[in-house]
Tab-separated table of C-alpha atoms in Angstrom:
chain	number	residue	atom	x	y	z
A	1	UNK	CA	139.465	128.692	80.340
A	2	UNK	CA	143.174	127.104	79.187
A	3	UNK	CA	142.147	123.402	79.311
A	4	UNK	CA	145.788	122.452	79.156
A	5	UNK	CA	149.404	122.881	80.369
A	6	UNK	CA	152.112	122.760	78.008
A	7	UNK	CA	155.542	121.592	79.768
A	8	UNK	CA	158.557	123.858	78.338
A	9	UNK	CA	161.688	121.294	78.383
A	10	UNK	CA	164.252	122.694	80.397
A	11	UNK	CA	167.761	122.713	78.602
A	12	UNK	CA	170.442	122.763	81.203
A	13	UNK	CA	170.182	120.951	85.193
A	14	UNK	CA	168.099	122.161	87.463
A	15	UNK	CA	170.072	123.842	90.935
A	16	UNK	CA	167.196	125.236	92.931
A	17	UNK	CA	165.954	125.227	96.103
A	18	UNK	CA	162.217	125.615	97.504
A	19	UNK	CA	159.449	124.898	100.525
A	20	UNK	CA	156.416	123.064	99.391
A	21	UNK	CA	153.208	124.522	101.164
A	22	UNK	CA	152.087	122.797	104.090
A	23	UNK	CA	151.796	118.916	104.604
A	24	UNK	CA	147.880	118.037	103.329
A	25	UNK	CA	147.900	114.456	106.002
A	26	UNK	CA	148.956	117.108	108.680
A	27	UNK	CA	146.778	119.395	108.263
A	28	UNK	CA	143.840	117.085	107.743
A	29	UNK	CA	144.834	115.593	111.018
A	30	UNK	CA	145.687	118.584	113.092
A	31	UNK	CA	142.353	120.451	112.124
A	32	UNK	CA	139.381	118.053	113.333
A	33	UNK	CA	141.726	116.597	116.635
A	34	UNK	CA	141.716	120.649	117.485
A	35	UNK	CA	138.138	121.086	116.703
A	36	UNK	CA	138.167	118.187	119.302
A	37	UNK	CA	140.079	119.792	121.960
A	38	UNK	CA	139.655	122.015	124.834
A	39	UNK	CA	140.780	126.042	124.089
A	40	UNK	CA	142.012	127.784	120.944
A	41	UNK	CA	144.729	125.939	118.886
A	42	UNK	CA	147.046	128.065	116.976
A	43	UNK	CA	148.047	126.030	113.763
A	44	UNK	CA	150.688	127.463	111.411
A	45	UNK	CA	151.409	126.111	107.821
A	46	UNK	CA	148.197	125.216	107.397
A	47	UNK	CA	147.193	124.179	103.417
A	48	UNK	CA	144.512	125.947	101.336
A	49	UNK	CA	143.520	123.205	98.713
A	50	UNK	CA	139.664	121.619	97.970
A	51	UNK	CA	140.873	118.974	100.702
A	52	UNK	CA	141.660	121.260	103.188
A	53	UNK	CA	139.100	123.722	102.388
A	54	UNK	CA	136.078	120.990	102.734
A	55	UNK	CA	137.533	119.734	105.871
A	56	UNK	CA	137.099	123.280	106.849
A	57	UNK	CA	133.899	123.824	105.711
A	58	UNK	CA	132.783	120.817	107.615
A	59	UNK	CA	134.016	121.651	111.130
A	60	UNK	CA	131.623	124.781	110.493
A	61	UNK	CA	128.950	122.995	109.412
A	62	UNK	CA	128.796	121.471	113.205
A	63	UNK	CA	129.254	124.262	114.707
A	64	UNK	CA	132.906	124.665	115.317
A	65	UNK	CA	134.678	127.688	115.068
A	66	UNK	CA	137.372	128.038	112.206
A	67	UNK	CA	138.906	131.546	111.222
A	68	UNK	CA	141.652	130.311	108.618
A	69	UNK	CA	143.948	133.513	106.639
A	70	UNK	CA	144.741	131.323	103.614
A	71	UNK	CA	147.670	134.262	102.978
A	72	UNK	CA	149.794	133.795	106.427
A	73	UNK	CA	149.058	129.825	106.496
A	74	UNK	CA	147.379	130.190	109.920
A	75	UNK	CA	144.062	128.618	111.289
A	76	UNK	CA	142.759	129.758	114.666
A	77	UNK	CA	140.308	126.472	115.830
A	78	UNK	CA	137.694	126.939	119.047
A	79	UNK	CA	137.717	123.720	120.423
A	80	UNK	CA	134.751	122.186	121.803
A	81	UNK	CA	136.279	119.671	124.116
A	82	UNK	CA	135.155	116.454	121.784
A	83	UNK	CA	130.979	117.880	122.454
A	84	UNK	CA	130.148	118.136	118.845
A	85	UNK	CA	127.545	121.749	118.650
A	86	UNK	CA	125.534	120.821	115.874
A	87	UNK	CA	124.656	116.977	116.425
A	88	UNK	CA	122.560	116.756	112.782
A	89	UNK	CA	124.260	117.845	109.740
A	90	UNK	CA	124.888	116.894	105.869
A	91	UNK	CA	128.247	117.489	104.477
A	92	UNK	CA	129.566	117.665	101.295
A	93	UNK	CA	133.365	115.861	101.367
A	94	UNK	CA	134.444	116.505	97.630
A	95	UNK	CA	136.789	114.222	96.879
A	96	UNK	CA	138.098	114.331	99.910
A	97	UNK	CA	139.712	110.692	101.279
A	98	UNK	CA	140.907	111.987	104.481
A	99	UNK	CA	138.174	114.184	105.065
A	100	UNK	CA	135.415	111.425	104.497
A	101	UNK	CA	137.133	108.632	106.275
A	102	UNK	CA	138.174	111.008	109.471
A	103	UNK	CA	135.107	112.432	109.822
A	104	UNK	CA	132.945	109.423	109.896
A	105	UNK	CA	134.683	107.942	112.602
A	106	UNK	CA	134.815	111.384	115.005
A	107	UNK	CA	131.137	111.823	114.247
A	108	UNK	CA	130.125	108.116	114.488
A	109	UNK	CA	132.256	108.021	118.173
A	110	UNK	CA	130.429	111.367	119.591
A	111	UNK	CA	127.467	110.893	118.622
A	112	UNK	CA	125.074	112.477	115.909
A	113	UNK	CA	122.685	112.204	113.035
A	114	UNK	CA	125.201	113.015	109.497
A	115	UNK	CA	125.218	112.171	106.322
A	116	UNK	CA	128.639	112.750	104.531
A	117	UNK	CA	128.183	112.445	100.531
A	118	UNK	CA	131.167	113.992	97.654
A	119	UNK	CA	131.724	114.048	93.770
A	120	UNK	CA	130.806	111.028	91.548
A	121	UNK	CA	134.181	109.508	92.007
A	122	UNK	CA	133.398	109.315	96.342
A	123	UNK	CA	130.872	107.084	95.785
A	124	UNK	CA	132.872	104.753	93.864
A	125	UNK	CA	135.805	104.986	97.188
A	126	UNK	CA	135.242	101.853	99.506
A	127	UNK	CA	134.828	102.992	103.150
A	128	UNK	CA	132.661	99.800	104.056
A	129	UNK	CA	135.814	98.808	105.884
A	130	UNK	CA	136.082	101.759	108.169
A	131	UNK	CA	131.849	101.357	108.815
A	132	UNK	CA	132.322	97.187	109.858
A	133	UNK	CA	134.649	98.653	112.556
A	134	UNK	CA	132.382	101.275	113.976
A	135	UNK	CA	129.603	98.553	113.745
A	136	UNK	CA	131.564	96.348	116.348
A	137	UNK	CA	131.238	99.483	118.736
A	138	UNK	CA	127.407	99.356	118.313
A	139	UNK	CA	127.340	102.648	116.401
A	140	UNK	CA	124.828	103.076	113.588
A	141	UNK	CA	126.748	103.439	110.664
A	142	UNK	CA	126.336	102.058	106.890
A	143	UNK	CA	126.985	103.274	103.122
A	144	UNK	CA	124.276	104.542	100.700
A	145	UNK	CA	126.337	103.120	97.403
A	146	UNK	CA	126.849	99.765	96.368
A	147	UNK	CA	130.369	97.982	97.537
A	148	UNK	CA	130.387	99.833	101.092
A	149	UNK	CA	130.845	103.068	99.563
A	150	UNK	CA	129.429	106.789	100.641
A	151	UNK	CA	127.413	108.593	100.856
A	152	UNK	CA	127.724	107.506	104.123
A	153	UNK	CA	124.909	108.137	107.247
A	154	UNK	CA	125.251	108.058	110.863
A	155	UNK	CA	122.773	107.966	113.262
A	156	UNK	CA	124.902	107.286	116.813
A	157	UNK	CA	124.821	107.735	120.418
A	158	UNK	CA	128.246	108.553	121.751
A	159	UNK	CA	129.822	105.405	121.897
A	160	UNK	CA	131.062	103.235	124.638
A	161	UNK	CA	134.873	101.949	122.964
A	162	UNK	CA	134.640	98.403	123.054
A	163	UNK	CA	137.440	96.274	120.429
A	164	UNK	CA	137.166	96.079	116.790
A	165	UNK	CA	139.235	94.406	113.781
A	166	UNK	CA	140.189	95.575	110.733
A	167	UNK	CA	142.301	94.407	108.084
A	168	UNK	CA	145.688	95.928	107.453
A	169	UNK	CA	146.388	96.203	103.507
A	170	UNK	CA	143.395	98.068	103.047
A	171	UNK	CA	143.654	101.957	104.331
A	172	UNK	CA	145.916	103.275	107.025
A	173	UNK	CA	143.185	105.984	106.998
A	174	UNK	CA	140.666	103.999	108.465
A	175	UNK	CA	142.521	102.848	111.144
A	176	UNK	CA	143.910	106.595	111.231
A	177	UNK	CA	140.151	107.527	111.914
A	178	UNK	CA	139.212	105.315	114.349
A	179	UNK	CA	142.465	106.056	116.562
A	180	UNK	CA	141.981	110.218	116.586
A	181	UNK	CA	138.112	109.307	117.619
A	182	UNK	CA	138.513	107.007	120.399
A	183	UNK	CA	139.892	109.447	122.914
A	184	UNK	CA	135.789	110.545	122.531
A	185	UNK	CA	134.365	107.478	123.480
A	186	UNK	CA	133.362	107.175	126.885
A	187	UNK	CA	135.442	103.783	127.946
A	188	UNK	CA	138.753	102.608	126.113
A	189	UNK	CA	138.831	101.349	122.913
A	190	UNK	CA	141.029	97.871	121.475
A	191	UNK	CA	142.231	98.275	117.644
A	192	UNK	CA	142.843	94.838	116.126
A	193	UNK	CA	144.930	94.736	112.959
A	194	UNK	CA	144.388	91.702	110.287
A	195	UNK	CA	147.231	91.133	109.080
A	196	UNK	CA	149.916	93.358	107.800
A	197	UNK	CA	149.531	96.967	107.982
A	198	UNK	CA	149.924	98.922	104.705
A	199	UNK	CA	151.384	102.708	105.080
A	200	UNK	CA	152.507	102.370	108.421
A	201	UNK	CA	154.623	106.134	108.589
A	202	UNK	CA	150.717	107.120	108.107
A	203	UNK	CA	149.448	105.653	110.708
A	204	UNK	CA	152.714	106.907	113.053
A	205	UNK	CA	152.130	110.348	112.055
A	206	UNK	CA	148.308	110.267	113.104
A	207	UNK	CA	149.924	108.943	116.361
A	208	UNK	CA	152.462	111.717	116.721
A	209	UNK	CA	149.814	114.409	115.923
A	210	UNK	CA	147.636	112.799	118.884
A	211	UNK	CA	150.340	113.082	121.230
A	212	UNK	CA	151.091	116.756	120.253
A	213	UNK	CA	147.593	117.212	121.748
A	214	UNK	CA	148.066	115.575	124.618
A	215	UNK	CA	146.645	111.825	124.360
A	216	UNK	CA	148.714	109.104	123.982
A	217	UNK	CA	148.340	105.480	121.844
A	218	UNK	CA	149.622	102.255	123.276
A	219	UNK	CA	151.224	100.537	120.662
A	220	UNK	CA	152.569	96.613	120.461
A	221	UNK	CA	156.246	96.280	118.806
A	222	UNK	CA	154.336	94.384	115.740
A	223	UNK	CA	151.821	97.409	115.363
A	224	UNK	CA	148.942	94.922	115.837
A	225	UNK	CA	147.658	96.022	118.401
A	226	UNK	CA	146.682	99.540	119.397
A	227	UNK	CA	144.972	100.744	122.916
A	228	UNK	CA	143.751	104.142	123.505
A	229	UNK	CA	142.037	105.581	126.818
A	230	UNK	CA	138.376	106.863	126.700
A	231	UNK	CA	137.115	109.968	128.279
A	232	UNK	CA	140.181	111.943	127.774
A	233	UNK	CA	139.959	115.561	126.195
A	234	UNK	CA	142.589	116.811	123.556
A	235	UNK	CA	144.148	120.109	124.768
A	236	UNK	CA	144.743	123.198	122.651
A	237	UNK	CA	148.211	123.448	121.167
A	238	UNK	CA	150.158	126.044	118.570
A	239	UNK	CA	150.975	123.606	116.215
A	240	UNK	CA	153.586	123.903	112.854
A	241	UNK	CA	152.232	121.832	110.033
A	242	UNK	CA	155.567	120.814	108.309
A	243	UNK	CA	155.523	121.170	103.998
A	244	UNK	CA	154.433	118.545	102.671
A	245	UNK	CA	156.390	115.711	101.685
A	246	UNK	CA	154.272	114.222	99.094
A	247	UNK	CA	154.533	117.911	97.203
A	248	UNK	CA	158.327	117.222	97.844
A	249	UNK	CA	158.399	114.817	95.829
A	250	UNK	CA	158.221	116.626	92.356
A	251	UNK	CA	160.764	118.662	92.927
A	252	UNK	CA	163.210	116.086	93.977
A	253	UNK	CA	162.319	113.901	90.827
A	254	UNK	CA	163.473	117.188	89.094
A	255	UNK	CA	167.044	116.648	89.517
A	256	UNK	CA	166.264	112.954	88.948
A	257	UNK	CA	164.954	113.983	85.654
A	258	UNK	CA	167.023	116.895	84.406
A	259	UNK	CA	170.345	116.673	86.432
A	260	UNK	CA	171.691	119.406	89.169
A	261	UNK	CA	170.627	119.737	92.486
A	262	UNK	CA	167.238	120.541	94.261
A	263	UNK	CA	166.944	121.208	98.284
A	264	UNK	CA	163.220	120.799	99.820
A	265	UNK	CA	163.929	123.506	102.563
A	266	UNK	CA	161.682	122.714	105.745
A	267	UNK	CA	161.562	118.534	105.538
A	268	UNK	CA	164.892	115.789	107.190
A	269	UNK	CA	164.999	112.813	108.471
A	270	UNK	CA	163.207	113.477	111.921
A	271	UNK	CA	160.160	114.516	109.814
A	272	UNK	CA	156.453	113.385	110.274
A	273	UNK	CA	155.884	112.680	107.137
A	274	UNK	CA	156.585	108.949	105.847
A	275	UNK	CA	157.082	110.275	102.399
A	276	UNK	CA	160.384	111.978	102.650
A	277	UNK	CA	161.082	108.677	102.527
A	278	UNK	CA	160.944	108.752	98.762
A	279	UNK	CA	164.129	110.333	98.365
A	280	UNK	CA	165.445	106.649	99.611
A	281	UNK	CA	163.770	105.378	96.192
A	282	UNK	CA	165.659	107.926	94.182
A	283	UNK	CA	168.779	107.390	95.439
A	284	UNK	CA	168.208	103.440	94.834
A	285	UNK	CA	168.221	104.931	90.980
A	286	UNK	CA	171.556	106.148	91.687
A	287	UNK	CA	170.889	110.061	92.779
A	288	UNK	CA	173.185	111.336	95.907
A	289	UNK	CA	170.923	112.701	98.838
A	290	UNK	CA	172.026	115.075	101.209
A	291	UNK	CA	170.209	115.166	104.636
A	292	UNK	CA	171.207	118.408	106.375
A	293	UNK	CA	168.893	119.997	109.368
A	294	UNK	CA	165.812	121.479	108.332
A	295	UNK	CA	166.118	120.453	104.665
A	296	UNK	CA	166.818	117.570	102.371
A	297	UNK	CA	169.269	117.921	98.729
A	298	UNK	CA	169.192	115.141	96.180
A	299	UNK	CA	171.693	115.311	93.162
A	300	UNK	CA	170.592	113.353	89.932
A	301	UNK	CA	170.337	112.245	87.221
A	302	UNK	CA	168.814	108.971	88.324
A	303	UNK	CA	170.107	106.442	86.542
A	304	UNK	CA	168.722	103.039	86.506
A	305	UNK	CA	165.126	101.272	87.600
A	306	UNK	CA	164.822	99.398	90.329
A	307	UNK	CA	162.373	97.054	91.794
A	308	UNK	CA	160.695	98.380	95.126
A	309	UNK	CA	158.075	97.718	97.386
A	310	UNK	CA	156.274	101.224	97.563
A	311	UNK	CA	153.474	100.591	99.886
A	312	UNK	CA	154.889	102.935	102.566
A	313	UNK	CA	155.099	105.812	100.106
A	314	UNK	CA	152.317	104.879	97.680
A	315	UNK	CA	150.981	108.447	96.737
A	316	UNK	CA	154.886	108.814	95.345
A	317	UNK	CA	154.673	105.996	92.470
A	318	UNK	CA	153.021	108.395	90.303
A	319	UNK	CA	156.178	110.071	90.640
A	320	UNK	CA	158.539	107.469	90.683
A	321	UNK	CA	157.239	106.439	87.322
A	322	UNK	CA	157.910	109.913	85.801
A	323	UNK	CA	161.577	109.055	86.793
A	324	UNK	CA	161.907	105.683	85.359
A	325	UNK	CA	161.173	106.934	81.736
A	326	UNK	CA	164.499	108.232	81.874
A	327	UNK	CA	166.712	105.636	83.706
A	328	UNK	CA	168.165	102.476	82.056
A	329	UNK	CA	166.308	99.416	82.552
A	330	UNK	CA	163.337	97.876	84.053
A	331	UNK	CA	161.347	99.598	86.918
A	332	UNK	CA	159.085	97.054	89.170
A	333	UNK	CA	156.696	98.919	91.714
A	334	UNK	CA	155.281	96.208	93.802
A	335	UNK	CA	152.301	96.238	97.226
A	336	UNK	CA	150.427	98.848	96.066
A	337	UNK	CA	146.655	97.702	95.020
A	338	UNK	CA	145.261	100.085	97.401
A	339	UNK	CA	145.945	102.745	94.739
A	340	UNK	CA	143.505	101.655	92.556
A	341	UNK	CA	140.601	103.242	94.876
A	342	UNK	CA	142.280	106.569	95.119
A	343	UNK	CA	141.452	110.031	93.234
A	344	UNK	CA	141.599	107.871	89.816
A	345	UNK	CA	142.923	103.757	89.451
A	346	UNK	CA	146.577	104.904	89.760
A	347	UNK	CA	147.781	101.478	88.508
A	348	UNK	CA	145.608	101.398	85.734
A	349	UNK	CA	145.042	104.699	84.207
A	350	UNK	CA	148.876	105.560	84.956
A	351	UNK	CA	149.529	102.633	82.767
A	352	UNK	CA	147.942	104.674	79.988
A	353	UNK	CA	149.253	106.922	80.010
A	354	UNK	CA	153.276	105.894	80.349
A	355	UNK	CA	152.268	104.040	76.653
A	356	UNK	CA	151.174	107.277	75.877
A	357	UNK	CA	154.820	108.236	76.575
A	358	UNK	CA	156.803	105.733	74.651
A	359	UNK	CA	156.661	102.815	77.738
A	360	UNK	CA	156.575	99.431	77.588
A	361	UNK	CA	154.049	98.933	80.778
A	362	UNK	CA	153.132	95.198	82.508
A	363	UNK	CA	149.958	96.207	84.768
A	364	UNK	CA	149.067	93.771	87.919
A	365	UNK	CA	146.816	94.164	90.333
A	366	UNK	CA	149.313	95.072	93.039
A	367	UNK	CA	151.756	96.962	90.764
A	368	UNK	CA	153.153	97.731	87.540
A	369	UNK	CA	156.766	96.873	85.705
A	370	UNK	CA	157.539	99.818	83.352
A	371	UNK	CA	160.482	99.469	80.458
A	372	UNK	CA	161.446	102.913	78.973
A	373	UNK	CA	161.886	103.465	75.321
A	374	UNK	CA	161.801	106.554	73.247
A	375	UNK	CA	159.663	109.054	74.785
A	376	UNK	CA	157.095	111.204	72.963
A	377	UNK	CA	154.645	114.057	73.406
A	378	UNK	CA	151.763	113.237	74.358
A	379	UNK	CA	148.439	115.032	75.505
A	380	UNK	CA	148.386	113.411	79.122
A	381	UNK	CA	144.583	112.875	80.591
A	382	UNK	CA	144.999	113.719	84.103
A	383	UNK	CA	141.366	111.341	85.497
A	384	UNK	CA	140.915	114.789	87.936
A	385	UNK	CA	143.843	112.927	89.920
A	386	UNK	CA	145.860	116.009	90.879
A	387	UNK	CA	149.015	113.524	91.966
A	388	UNK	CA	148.365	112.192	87.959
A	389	UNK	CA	148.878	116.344	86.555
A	390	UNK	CA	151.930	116.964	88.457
A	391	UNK	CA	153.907	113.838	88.212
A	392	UNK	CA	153.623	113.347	84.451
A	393	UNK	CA	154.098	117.142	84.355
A	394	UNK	CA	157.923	116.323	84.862
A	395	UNK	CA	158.521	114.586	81.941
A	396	UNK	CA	157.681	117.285	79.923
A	397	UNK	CA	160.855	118.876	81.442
A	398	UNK	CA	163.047	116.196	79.145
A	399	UNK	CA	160.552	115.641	76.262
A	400	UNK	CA	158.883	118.797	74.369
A	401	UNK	CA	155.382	118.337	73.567
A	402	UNK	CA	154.204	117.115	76.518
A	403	UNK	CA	150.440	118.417	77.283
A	404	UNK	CA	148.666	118.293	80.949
A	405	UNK	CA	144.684	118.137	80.222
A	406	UNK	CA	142.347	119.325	82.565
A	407	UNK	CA	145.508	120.656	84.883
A	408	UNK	CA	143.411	122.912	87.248
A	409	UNK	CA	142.527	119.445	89.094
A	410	UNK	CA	146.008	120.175	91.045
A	411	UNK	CA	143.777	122.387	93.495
A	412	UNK	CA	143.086	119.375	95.355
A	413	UNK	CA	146.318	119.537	97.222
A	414	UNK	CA	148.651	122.271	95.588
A	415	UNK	CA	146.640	124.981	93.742
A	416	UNK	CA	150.076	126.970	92.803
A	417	UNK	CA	151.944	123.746	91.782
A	418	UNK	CA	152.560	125.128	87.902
A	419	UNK	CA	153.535	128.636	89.151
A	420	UNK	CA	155.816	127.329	91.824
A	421	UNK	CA	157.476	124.974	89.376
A	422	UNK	CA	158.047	127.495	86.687
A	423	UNK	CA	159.475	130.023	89.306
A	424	UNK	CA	161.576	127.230	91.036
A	425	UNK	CA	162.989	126.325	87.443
A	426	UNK	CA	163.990	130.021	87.031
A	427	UNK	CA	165.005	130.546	90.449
């Protein structure tokens, strides 16, 4: 097997258009709250990657019905009106963040005996947070690795609701979990946030998605405070998973790299996903963005860094970066320590390899300050952080010799990334 991608420079700006495959945070929301609900949901644009697959694979595993045609983008879900079939069950999560962390709280609020383990790298992914919440609703939750970490077991009774806290700056998929389970729980349930809340467009999405299935979130103006009603039952939808932003974001940081003009055709303002937002980032560098209905155009080149707070649109720094080794001046990227429990430490290890590059690079524990020099090949080590392969991927598109190690890890979220990037370069 090719261990590597070689990046072929492109020699001229990029005009292109394309859709991304379907949003990842979508469909990892949209599949367990329809496993959840009562009838057959219909969900279209649904993504086939190792994070959607084993999110899949675990609605099966308790007994819900999942018929998903990876080649028309459609899953057909049975729901089973929040009465898990199969109350005892181990699962295997991968690397799986949303699937771990979503899971554990709809099968600690039902009820069950589970154990939910992954790769290596899980067990090294705090969710100790997420279990301290579900232990202030009595459930019996708690982490088989040191520092709160999986493999995590349940062994729970349906729960009651009751209020819990939990800090802000840590996940918005924790408190994303806990707010698509408590519709299970038999009496309301009071979400406390400590402090501020990190990711927010995340955590409006999950809301959005809820609503689409027919429970509502009561939400104070600071989000602080979050009430949802127990005993309620999710009904069966068609649903359209939008492409996903996050995806987006490569191909806009094309014509931030290269020059021309690149439309994302399916993603505008009124999107779900907070993400899109990173197009407000790149035209901070100095790119024009267009937003027309149904689709989104930015113009580059980008030309100078900025200094940003990214924790809204944190899985786009990786991408951002790529960008600033080609602008003049300084780049700050500040707020975003939770990345350094993701896939790979994506403060540290991205560090690495911008020197790698020809970067000057400041690390902190909340962010990094990158100064562009002359940029270099490089063999690029990609930590199986598929965000890590395709962002660093772009700068091979300005600098020849530019190698992606180990690039098959892309499956995670976009298995056809390299094919859809050479064909949307030729296009």
């Amino acid at each position: 097997m090719n261990r590597f991608m070689e990046i072929k420079p492109v020699v001229a700006p990029v005009v292109s258009s394309i859709r991304p495959p379907g949003s990842k945070s979508l469909t990892n929301r949209a599949l367990p709250i329809a496993a959840m609900a009562s009838g057959r949901s219909v969900l279209d644009g649904v993504l086939d990657s190792d994070d959607t697959r084993v999110m899949i694979e675990s609605l099966k595993r308790v007994g819900i019905s999942v018929s998903h045609d990876a080649s028309s983008s459609r899953a057909l879900i049975d729901g089973v009106g929040g009465l898990v079939p199969i109350r005892e069950a181990d699962l295997f999560i991968g690397n799986s963040g949303t699937t771990i962390r979503f899971l554990t709280a709809l099968l600690a609020v039902a009820g069950g005996e589970f154990i939910l383990d992954g790769i290596p790298r899980m067990r090294q992914r705090p969710i100790g947070p997420l279990l301290d919440a579900l232990q202030m609703l009595n459930l019996n939750v708690e982490a088989g690795s040191s520092g709160g970490c999986p493999p995590v077991r349940i062994s729970t009774e349906r729960s009651q609701g009751g209020t819990v806290r939990i800090k802000g700056n840590l996940s918005s998929q924790y408190l994303s979990g806990l707010l698509m389970a408590a519709p299970l729980a038999a009496h309301d349930t009071v979400i406390e946030i400590d402090g501020p809340l990190i990711s927010r467009p995340y955590v409006e999405m999950t809301k959005r998605v809820m609503e689409s299935f027919g429970v509502g979130v009561k939400i104070d103006q600071q989000f602080g405070r979050f009430e949802v009603g127990g005993g309620q039952t999710y009904q069966a939808v068609d649903y359209q998973i939008e492409p996903d932003a996050s995806s987006a974001s490569y191909f806009w940081a094309v014509a931030a790299i290269c020059g021309g003009a690149v439309t994302v055709i399916g993603l505008d303002e009124n999107s779900l996903q907070g993400d899109v937002g990173f197009v407000n980032c790149l035209e901070q560098m100095g790119c024009d963005v267009d937003w027309g209905r149904g689709q989104v155009t930015v113009r580059g080149p980008a030309k100078h860094g900025i200094d940003i707070d990214m924790s809204d649109v944190s899985d786009t720094v990786q991408t951002l970066a790529a960008v600033a080794l080609f602008v003049d001046g300084t780049t700050n990227v500040r707020n975003i320590a939770h990345n350094r429990v993701k896939e790979t430490d994506r403060i540290g290890n991205l560090a690495i390899e911008l020197r790698k590059l020809g970067a000057t690079v400041d690390e902190r524990e909340d962010g990094l300050t990158i100064r562009p020099g002359q940029t270099r090949p490089a063999d690029i080590e990609t930590y199986d952080d598929h965000r890590m392969a395709m962002s660093l991927a772009l700068v091979g598109l300005r600098q020849a010799g530019v190698r992606i190690l180990d690039h098959e890890c892309v499956s995670k979220t976009y298995p056809a990334f390299f094919e859809d990037l050479e064909s949307f370069l030729v296009s």
